[in-house]
Every structure is written in C-alpha cells, then in structure tokens.
CSV table of C-alpha atoms in Angstrom, one decimal:
chain,number,residue,atom,x,y,z
A,1,MET,CA,0.0,0.0,0.0
A,2,LYS,CA,1.3,3.4,-0.8
A,3,THR,CA,2.1,5.4,2.3
A,4,PHE,CA,1.9,9.2,2.4
A,5,ARG,CA,4.4,11.1,4.6
A,6,LEU,CA,4.3,14.8,5.1
A,7,ARG,CA,6.7,15.2,8.0
A,8,GLY,CA,9.1,17.5,6.2
A,9,MET,CA,6.4,20.0,5.4
A,10,TYR,CA,5.6,20.3,9.1
A,11,THR,CA,9.0,20.1,10.7
A,12,ALA,CA,10.8,22.6,8.5
A,13,VAL,CA,8.9,25.7,9.6
A,14,PRO,CA,11.1,27.9,11.7
A,15,LEU,CA,8.2,29.9,13.1
A,16,LEU,CA,6.7,26.7,14.6
A,17,ALA,CA,10.0,25.8,16.1
A,18,ALA,CA,10.2,29.2,17.8
A,19,LEU,CA,6.6,29.0,19.0
A,20,CYS,CA,7.0,25.5,20.4
A,21,ALA,CA,10.6,25.8,21.8
A,22,GLN,CA,9.3,26.1,25.3
A,23,SER,CA,7.5,22.7,25.0
A,24,VAL,CA,10.2,20.6,23.3
A,25,LEU,CA,9.8,17.1,24.6
A,26,ALA,CA,12.3,14.4,25.3
A,27,ALA,CA,12.3,12.0,22.3
A,28,ASP,CA,9.5,9.5,22.3
A,29,THR,CA,7.9,10.1,25.7
A,30,PRO,CA,5.6,7.1,26.3
A,31,VAL,CA,1.9,7.9,26.2
A,32,ARG,CA,-0.9,5.3,26.5
A,33,ILE,CA,-4.3,6.0,24.8
A,34,ASN,CA,-7.2,3.7,25.4
A,35,GLN,CA,-10.0,3.9,22.8
A,36,ALA,CA,-13.5,2.6,23.6
A,37,PHE,CA,-13.7,0.7,20.3
A,38,GLN,CA,-11.8,0.6,17.0
A,39,SER,CA,-14.0,3.0,15.1
A,40,LEU,CA,-14.0,5.1,12.0
A,41,LEU,CA,-15.2,7.9,14.3
A,42,TYR,CA,-11.7,7.8,15.9
A,43,LEU,CA,-9.9,8.3,12.6
A,44,PRO,CA,-7.9,11.3,13.9
A,45,LEU,CA,-6.2,8.9,16.3
A,46,TYR,CA,-5.1,6.6,13.5
A,47,VAL,CA,-4.0,9.4,11.3
A,48,ALA,CA,-1.9,11.0,14.1
A,49,GLN,CA,-0.2,7.6,14.6
A,50,GLU,CA,0.3,6.7,10.9
A,51,GLN,CA,1.4,10.1,9.7
A,52,GLY,CA,3.9,10.4,12.5
A,53,PHE,CA,2.3,13.4,14.2
A,54,PHE,CA,2.6,11.9,17.6
A,55,LYS,CA,6.3,11.2,17.0
A,56,GLN,CA,6.8,14.7,15.6
A,57,GLN,CA,5.4,16.1,18.9
A,58,GLY,CA,7.8,14.0,20.9
A,59,VAL,CA,5.5,11.3,22.2
A,60,ALA,CA,5.4,7.6,21.5
A,61,VAL,CA,1.8,6.5,21.6
A,62,LYS,CA,0.6,3.0,22.4
A,63,ILE,CA,-3.1,2.4,21.5
A,64,SER,CA,-5.3,-0.1,23.4
A,65,THR,CA,-9.0,-0.8,23.2
A,66,GLY,CA,-11.3,-0.9,26.2
A,67,GLY,CA,-14.4,-2.4,24.7
A,68,GLY,CA,-16.7,0.4,25.8
A,69,GLY,CA,-16.7,4.0,27.0
A,70,ALA,CA,-16.9,3.0,30.7
A,71,GLN,CA,-13.9,0.6,30.3
A,72,SER,CA,-11.8,3.2,28.5
A,73,TRP,CA,-12.4,5.9,31.1
A,74,ALA,CA,-11.8,3.3,33.9
A,75,ALA,CA,-8.4,2.6,32.3
A,76,VAL,CA,-7.5,6.2,32.9
A,77,ILE,CA,-8.8,6.3,36.4
A,78,GLY,CA,-7.1,3.0,37.2
A,79,GLY,CA,-3.8,4.2,35.8
A,80,SER,CA,-3.4,1.7,32.9
A,81,ALA,CA,-3.9,4.5,30.4
A,82,ASP,CA,-3.0,8.2,30.2
A,83,PHE,CA,-5.8,9.3,27.9
A,84,SER,CA,-9.1,7.7,26.7
A,85,ILE,CA,-11.4,8.3,23.8
A,86,GLN,CA,-15.1,7.9,24.2
A,87,ASP,CA,-18.3,9.8,24.9
A,88,PRO,CA,-17.1,12.7,27.2
A,89,VAL,CA,-20.0,12.2,29.5
A,90,PHE,CA,-17.9,9.9,31.7
A,91,VAL,CA,-15.9,12.9,32.9
A,92,PRO,CA,-18.7,14.9,34.5
A,93,LYS,CA,-20.4,11.7,35.6
A,94,SER,CA,-17.2,10.8,37.5
A,95,ARG,CA,-16.9,14.4,38.7
A,96,GLU,CA,-20.3,14.1,40.3
A,97,ASN,CA,-18.7,11.4,42.4
A,98,GLY,CA,-15.6,13.4,43.3
A,99,GLY,CA,-13.4,12.8,40.3
A,100,ASN,CA,-11.4,15.4,38.5
A,101,GLY,CA,-11.2,14.2,34.9
A,102,VAL,CA,-11.0,16.7,32.0
A,103,VAL,CA,-11.8,16.8,28.3
A,104,VAL,CA,-8.9,18.1,26.3
A,105,ALA,CA,-9.8,17.7,22.6
A,106,GLY,CA,-12.6,16.8,20.3
A,107,ILE,CA,-12.4,13.6,18.3
A,108,GLN,CA,-16.0,13.8,16.9
A,109,ASN,CA,-17.4,17.3,17.1
A,110,ALA,CA,-20.8,16.5,15.5
A,111,PRO,CA,-23.6,14.0,16.3
A,112,THR,CA,-22.7,11.7,13.5
A,113,VAL,CA,-25.7,9.4,13.8
A,114,PHE,CA,-27.9,8.7,10.8
A,115,ILE,CA,-31.2,7.1,10.1
A,116,PHE,CA,-31.5,4.6,7.2
A,117,GLY,CA,-34.3,2.5,5.9
A,118,LYS,CA,-35.9,0.8,2.9
A,119,ASP,CA,-37.9,3.9,2.1
A,120,ASP,CA,-35.8,6.5,0.4
A,121,THR,CA,-38.1,9.4,1.3
A,122,PRO,CA,-35.9,12.2,2.7
A,123,LEU,CA,-36.7,12.8,6.4
A,124,GLN,CA,-34.4,15.9,7.0
A,125,ASP,CA,-37.3,18.3,6.7
A,126,ASN,CA,-40.1,15.7,6.9
A,127,LEU,CA,-39.8,13.9,10.2
A,128,ALA,CA,-43.6,13.6,10.4
A,129,HIS,CA,-43.1,10.7,7.9
A,130,LEU,CA,-41.9,8.7,10.8
A,131,ALA,CA,-45.4,8.6,12.3
A,132,GLY,CA,-46.5,5.0,12.9
A,133,LYS,CA,-43.1,3.6,11.9
A,134,ARG,CA,-40.8,1.1,13.7
A,135,VAL,CA,-37.3,2.5,14.4
A,136,VAL,CA,-34.3,0.4,15.5
A,137,THR,CA,-32.1,1.8,18.3
A,138,SER,CA,-29.8,0.3,20.8
A,139,PRO,CA,-31.3,-0.4,24.3
A,140,GLN,CA,-31.8,2.3,26.8
A,141,PRO,CA,-29.7,4.3,27.9
A,142,ASP,CA,-27.4,3.9,24.9
A,143,THR,CA,-26.7,6.7,22.4
A,144,THR,CA,-29.0,5.9,19.6
A,145,TRP,CA,-31.9,5.2,22.0
A,146,ALA,CA,-31.2,8.6,23.6
A,147,PHE,CA,-31.0,10.4,20.3
A,148,MET,CA,-34.2,8.9,18.9
A,149,SER,CA,-36.2,9.3,22.1
A,150,TYR,CA,-35.1,12.9,22.4
A,151,LEU,CA,-35.9,13.6,18.8
A,152,ILE,CA,-39.4,12.1,19.2
A,153,LYS,CA,-39.9,14.5,22.2
A,154,GLN,CA,-38.3,17.4,20.5
A,155,GLN,CA,-40.4,17.1,17.3
A,156,ASN,CA,-43.5,15.8,19.0
A,157,LEU,CA,-43.5,12.7,16.7
A,158,LYS,CA,-46.6,10.5,16.9
A,159,GLU,CA,-46.8,6.7,17.3
A,160,VAL,CA,-43.1,6.0,16.6
A,161,LYS,CA,-42.3,2.5,18.0
A,162,LEU,CA,-38.7,1.8,19.1
A,163,VAL,CA,-37.3,-1.6,18.4
A,164,HIS,CA,-34.2,-2.4,20.5
A,165,VAL,CA,-31.3,-4.5,19.1
A,166,ALA,CA,-27.7,-4.9,20.1
A,167,ILE,CA,-25.2,-2.6,18.4
A,168,GLY,CA,-24.2,-4.1,15.1
A,169,ASN,CA,-27.6,-5.7,14.4
A,170,GLU,CA,-29.3,-2.6,13.0
A,171,ILE,CA,-29.0,-3.6,9.3
A,172,PRO,CA,-30.4,-7.2,9.7
A,173,ALA,CA,-33.4,-5.8,11.6
A,174,VAL,CA,-34.4,-3.5,8.8
A,175,ALA,CA,-33.5,-5.9,6.0
A,176,ALA,CA,-35.6,-8.6,7.6
A,177,GLY,CA,-38.6,-6.3,8.0
A,178,ARG,CA,-38.5,-6.2,11.8
A,179,ALA,CA,-38.4,-2.4,11.5
A,180,ASP,CA,-38.8,0.4,9.0
A,181,TYR,CA,-35.7,2.4,9.9
A,182,ALA,CA,-32.6,2.2,12.1
A,183,LEU,CA,-30.2,4.6,13.7
A,184,ALA,CA,-26.5,3.9,13.2
A,185,VAL,CA,-23.0,5.4,12.8
A,186,GLU,CA,-20.3,4.7,10.2
A,187,PRO,CA,-19.4,2.3,8.7
A,188,GLN,CA,-22.8,0.7,9.3
A,189,VAL,CA,-24.6,3.5,7.4
A,190,SER,CA,-22.5,3.0,4.2
A,191,MET,CA,-22.8,-0.8,4.6
A,192,ALA,CA,-26.6,-0.4,4.7
A,193,GLU,CA,-26.5,1.6,1.5
A,194,GLN,CA,-23.8,-0.2,-0.6
A,195,GLN,CA,-24.3,-3.8,0.5
A,196,ASN,CA,-28.0,-3.9,1.5
A,197,GLY,CA,-29.8,-1.5,-0.9
A,198,LEU,CA,-31.0,0.7,2.0
A,199,HIS,CA,-31.1,4.5,2.1
A,200,ALA,CA,-29.7,7.1,4.5
A,201,VAL,CA,-32.5,9.6,4.9
A,202,TYR,CA,-31.6,11.7,8.0
A,203,SER,CA,-28.5,13.2,9.5
A,204,PHE,CA,-28.5,14.4,13.1
A,205,SER,CA,-25.4,16.5,12.3
A,206,ALA,CA,-27.4,18.4,9.6
A,207,ALA,CA,-30.0,19.4,12.1
A,208,GLN,CA,-29.2,22.9,13.3
A,209,SER,CA,-30.2,22.4,16.9
A,210,TRP,CA,-27.9,19.4,17.2
A,211,TYR,CA,-24.7,20.8,15.8
A,212,PRO,CA,-22.0,21.1,17.2
A,213,PHE,CA,-22.0,18.2,19.6
A,214,ALA,CA,-19.2,16.8,21.8
A,215,PHE,CA,-19.8,13.2,20.5
A,216,SER,CA,-16.4,11.6,21.2
A,217,SER,CA,-13.5,13.3,23.0
A,218,LEU,CA,-10.0,12.8,24.3
A,219,THR,CA,-10.0,12.7,28.1
A,220,THR,CA,-7.5,12.5,30.9
A,221,THR,CA,-7.1,13.7,34.4
A,222,GLN,CA,-5.9,17.1,35.7
A,223,GLN,CA,-3.2,15.2,37.7
A,224,TYR,CA,-1.7,13.8,34.4
A,225,ILE,CA,-1.6,17.3,32.8
A,226,ASP,CA,0.0,18.8,35.9
A,227,LYS,CA,2.7,16.1,36.0
A,228,ASN,CA,3.2,15.8,32.2
A,229,PRO,CA,2.4,19.3,30.7
A,230,GLN,CA,4.6,18.9,27.7
A,231,ALA,CA,3.4,15.4,26.8
A,232,ALA,CA,-0.2,16.4,27.2
A,233,GLN,CA,0.3,19.4,24.9
A,234,GLY,CA,2.1,17.2,22.4
A,235,VAL,CA,-0.8,14.7,22.2
A,236,VAL,CA,-3.4,17.4,21.7
A,237,THR,CA,-1.3,19.2,19.1
A,238,ALA,CA,-0.9,15.9,17.2
A,239,PHE,CA,-4.7,15.5,17.1
A,240,GLU,CA,-5.0,19.0,15.8
A,241,GLN,CA,-2.6,18.1,13.0
A,242,ALA,CA,-4.4,14.9,12.3
A,243,SER,CA,-7.9,16.4,12.1
A,244,ARG,CA,-6.7,19.1,9.6
A,245,PHE,CA,-4.9,16.4,7.6
A,246,ILE,CA,-8.2,14.5,7.1
A,247,TYR,CA,-9.8,17.5,5.5
A,248,SER,CA,-6.8,18.6,3.4
A,249,HIS,CA,-5.8,15.0,2.3
A,250,PRO,CA,-9.0,12.9,2.3
A,251,ASP,CA,-7.6,10.2,0.0
A,252,SER,CA,-4.6,9.7,2.3
A,253,ALA,CA,-7.0,9.6,5.3
A,254,VAL,CA,-9.0,6.9,3.5
A,255,GLU,CA,-5.9,4.8,3.0
A,256,ILE,CA,-5.1,5.0,6.7
A,257,ALA,CA,-8.7,4.1,7.6
A,258,HIS,CA,-8.6,1.1,5.3
A,259,LYS,CA,-5.4,0.0,7.0
A,260,TYR,CA,-7.3,-0.2,10.3
A,261,PHE,CA,-10.4,-1.7,8.7
A,262,PRO,CA,-8.9,-4.1,6.1
A,263,ASN,CA,-12.0,-6.3,5.9
A,264,LEU,CA,-14.1,-3.5,4.5
A,265,PRO,CA,-14.0,-2.7,0.7
A,266,VAL,CA,-12.0,0.4,0.2
A,267,GLU,CA,-14.8,2.1,-1.7
A,268,LEU,CA,-17.1,1.6,1.3
A,269,VAL,CA,-14.4,3.1,3.6
A,270,LYS,CA,-14.1,6.0,1.2
A,271,LYS,CA,-17.8,6.7,1.3
A,272,ALA,CA,-17.9,6.4,5.1
A,273,VAL,CA,-15.0,8.8,5.6
A,274,GLN,CA,-16.5,11.3,3.1
A,275,ARG,CA,-19.9,11.2,4.9
A,276,GLU,CA,-18.0,12.0,8.2
A,277,ILE,CA,-16.2,14.9,6.5
A,278,ASP,CA,-19.4,16.2,5.0
A,279,ALA,CA,-21.0,16.1,8.4
A,280,LYS,CA,-18.0,17.8,9.9
A,281,GLY,CA,-17.7,14.9,12.3
A,282,TYR,CA,-13.9,15.2,12.5
A,283,PRO,CA,-13.2,18.5,14.2
A,284,GLU,CA,-11.9,21.3,12.1
A,285,ASN,CA,-10.3,22.5,15.3
A,286,VAL,CA,-10.1,20.2,18.3
A,287,LEU,CA,-11.3,22.7,20.8
A,288,VAL,CA,-14.6,21.5,22.4
A,289,SER,CA,-16.9,24.5,22.3
A,290,LYS,CA,-19.4,25.5,25.0
A,291,GLN,CA,-22.3,24.8,22.6
A,292,ALA,CA,-20.9,21.4,21.7
A,293,TRP,CA,-20.7,20.6,25.5
A,294,ASP,CA,-24.2,22.0,26.1
A,295,ASN,CA,-25.7,19.8,23.4
A,296,ASN,CA,-24.1,16.6,24.8
A,297,MET,CA,-25.1,17.5,28.4
A,298,ASN,CA,-28.7,18.1,27.5
A,299,ILE,CA,-28.9,14.6,25.9
A,300,SER,CA,-27.0,13.1,28.8
A,301,LEU,CA,-29.4,14.6,31.3
A,302,TYR,CA,-32.3,13.3,29.3
A,303,ALA,CA,-30.8,9.8,29.3
A,304,LYS,CA,-30.1,10.2,33.1
A,305,ASN,CA,-26.4,9.6,32.6
A,306,ILE,CA,-25.8,12.7,34.8
A,307,LYS,CA,-27.7,14.0,37.8
A,308,ALA,CA,-28.0,17.6,36.8
A,309,TYR,CA,-27.1,20.2,34.2
A,310,PRO,CA,-26.0,22.9,34.7
A,311,SER,CA,-24.1,22.2,38.0
A,312,ALA,CA,-20.6,22.6,39.3
A,313,ALA,CA,-19.9,18.9,38.5
A,314,THR,CA,-21.1,19.1,34.9
A,315,SER,CA,-20.2,22.6,33.8
A,316,TYR,CA,-18.2,23.4,30.8
A,317,GLU,CA,-15.7,25.4,32.8
A,318,ASN,CA,-14.9,22.6,35.2
A,319,ASN,CA,-14.8,19.8,32.7
A,320,VAL,CA,-13.2,21.2,29.5
A,321,ASN,CA,-9.6,22.2,29.4
A,322,SER,CA,-9.5,24.7,26.5
A,323,GLU,CA,-5.9,25.8,27.0
A,324,LEU,CA,-4.2,22.8,25.4
A,325,ALA,CA,-6.5,22.9,22.3
A,326,SER,CA,-6.0,26.7,22.0
A,327,LYS,CA,-2.2,26.3,22.0
A,328,ALA,CA,-2.5,23.4,19.6
A,329,LYS,CA,-4.4,25.6,17.1
A,330,GLN,CA,-1.7,28.4,17.4
A,331,ALA,CA,1.0,25.9,16.8
A,332,VAL,CA,-0.6,24.3,13.7
A,333,ASP,CA,-1.6,27.7,12.4
A,334,ALA,CA,2.0,28.6,12.5
A,335,MET,CA,2.8,25.6,10.3
A,336,GLY,CA,0.6,27.1,7.6
A,337,THR,CA,-1.7,24.1,7.8
A,338,LYS,CA,-5.3,24.7,7.1
C-alpha cells in the first residue's frame, strides 16, 4: 500500500520551532491512549499515529482498546492509560462522584448518527413521515436510544415505535422487515447503502439544533496534565494536525482508515469517511466549544447519565480544558496548515 508522509512540510517551519521551543519534549515520551472501540469515528487517532504526528510532537503513543466507554475511562482512572477516547459524559459523571477528569480535545465534534431504511423518502425536513413507523435503536440508555427518544420528544412525533437491538444488528433488523428504519453510525450506514440497498435519509449532524456536539472526546485527568504538561500538549497538538490532515488530504486519510479496517471494501471506507467529512464529524479544530458541550449534556441529562445540568460537577468550565487545544491551534496555524 502506498504510504503518504508529510513530515518534512511540518518540521521545516522555523516559526513553529520558535513557537514551540518552550515545550520541546524528550524524544518519544511514552503515552498510552485507550479507545472505547476501534472505530472510523476515531480516525484522527489513527492518522496521528500513521502520519507520525505523535512522534513529531515527541510522544510515542501506544493504542489499546477498552471495549466500551466506561472501560476506557476506567483505564485512565485506574492508571493503565494516560488518555481515553469515548463519549465525554464519563468525565462529568465521575466528577459528580468526586473525580477530576477533563476533556482536552474533540475527536468527533458532530452528532454523526444517521437514520437509514428501505424507504428512500428524505426525512431531514419531513420527520412527520416517521409517524407509525418502527425504528431500531440500541437499548436504553445507549446513544441511539437517547438520540431517537429525544428527537421524538423534541419534534412531537406521533406513534413511533422503538425496536431495541444490540449494536451491530441494525441492518439485519431493517433488511428482515422487523423495523422500517434504524439509527447507526459509520461504517454501518455506508454498509446499509452499498451492501444492502438501504437508504440514509436523516442526519442528526445536519439538524441545526444538534450541531456542534461533543460526541467523542480525548479525556484525561488534571493530575496527568500537571505532571506531564509537555506530553499532554504534544498529544493534543498531534490531534489538531491529524484532524486538519483529514480535511486537506482525504484520499490519504481513506488509505489510513482502510489499513485499520482491512476487511471493508476500500470504496465503502471512502464513502464512510466522506460522509463523516461532509457532516464535519472530525473536528476542524479540536477545541470542544461551549455549545458542543451543552448539546451533549442536554442529551446526557435526558438519558439520566448525569444527575443535573448545569451544575458545578457538569459545567463546561470545570470539565473542559481549553488551554491545550487553543495552544495546539496556534502551533498548527504557525505551520501554515489549514
């Protein structure tokens, strides 16, 4: 497979060297990142690794997989990981119990959940068409259940029946006629279209009231940042580089994605990555905004994943470290990278 390397373009900029001289790291400082799942939603992680952005920032990243958001965050709390990637709700949820985790960067800055079905009628401005329909979601309180339940309440949709299936079984449920529609993320959405003749008819990301949304984030503890400020900055800066790289070099990003998902046809991976780009799922800047945080917390409160919002334990100010992402933006801007 052809490999794309752009290190020279990034390392040869004197201005960047001057800007970052104060945070030069010892070569290859070990950093452990635990991801909830191996997912196309986490493509910035794989791009940062494969394009050498972590190494360029002086950190040697080891990636592990927790098997779920709770497990990944537990790895950080338990000390077997330095960072985790998952729904950021675990940070305020643990803070409600006395923890001090922080969100340091966005990995998915949009609610990249889609509705697909056999009927190709667009639903984006026609949600009333769901009346009387059966819609597949994961069981309560999982994400797609929360999204669909909240949408029904928000839009006052009538007689919509939710059909609960385990994650990964959305396509068979619709294909077999057990439901009319299903909610899913990539690559399931593109698989539904390309391999099963189904149609993506609604994007939560395209709904104005849902975007932006802190859907998946890079999280750590304040203690780690205090003890390892240079490594923490290096990791966040590498993610800023990776996210921008996806938008400026989508074909190269697809090649990296296919390396991590070799069992999927490359054309399917390309369609899935492009859908994510079109939805602005990968952050154009890794700073998690107040609006993105508010949108997540509103859904999390609805799903009873947190006790209250707003509150001291769940506030943006106490949960989101914006300093690292702001410095990362300055550094990558100085590289001349869009």
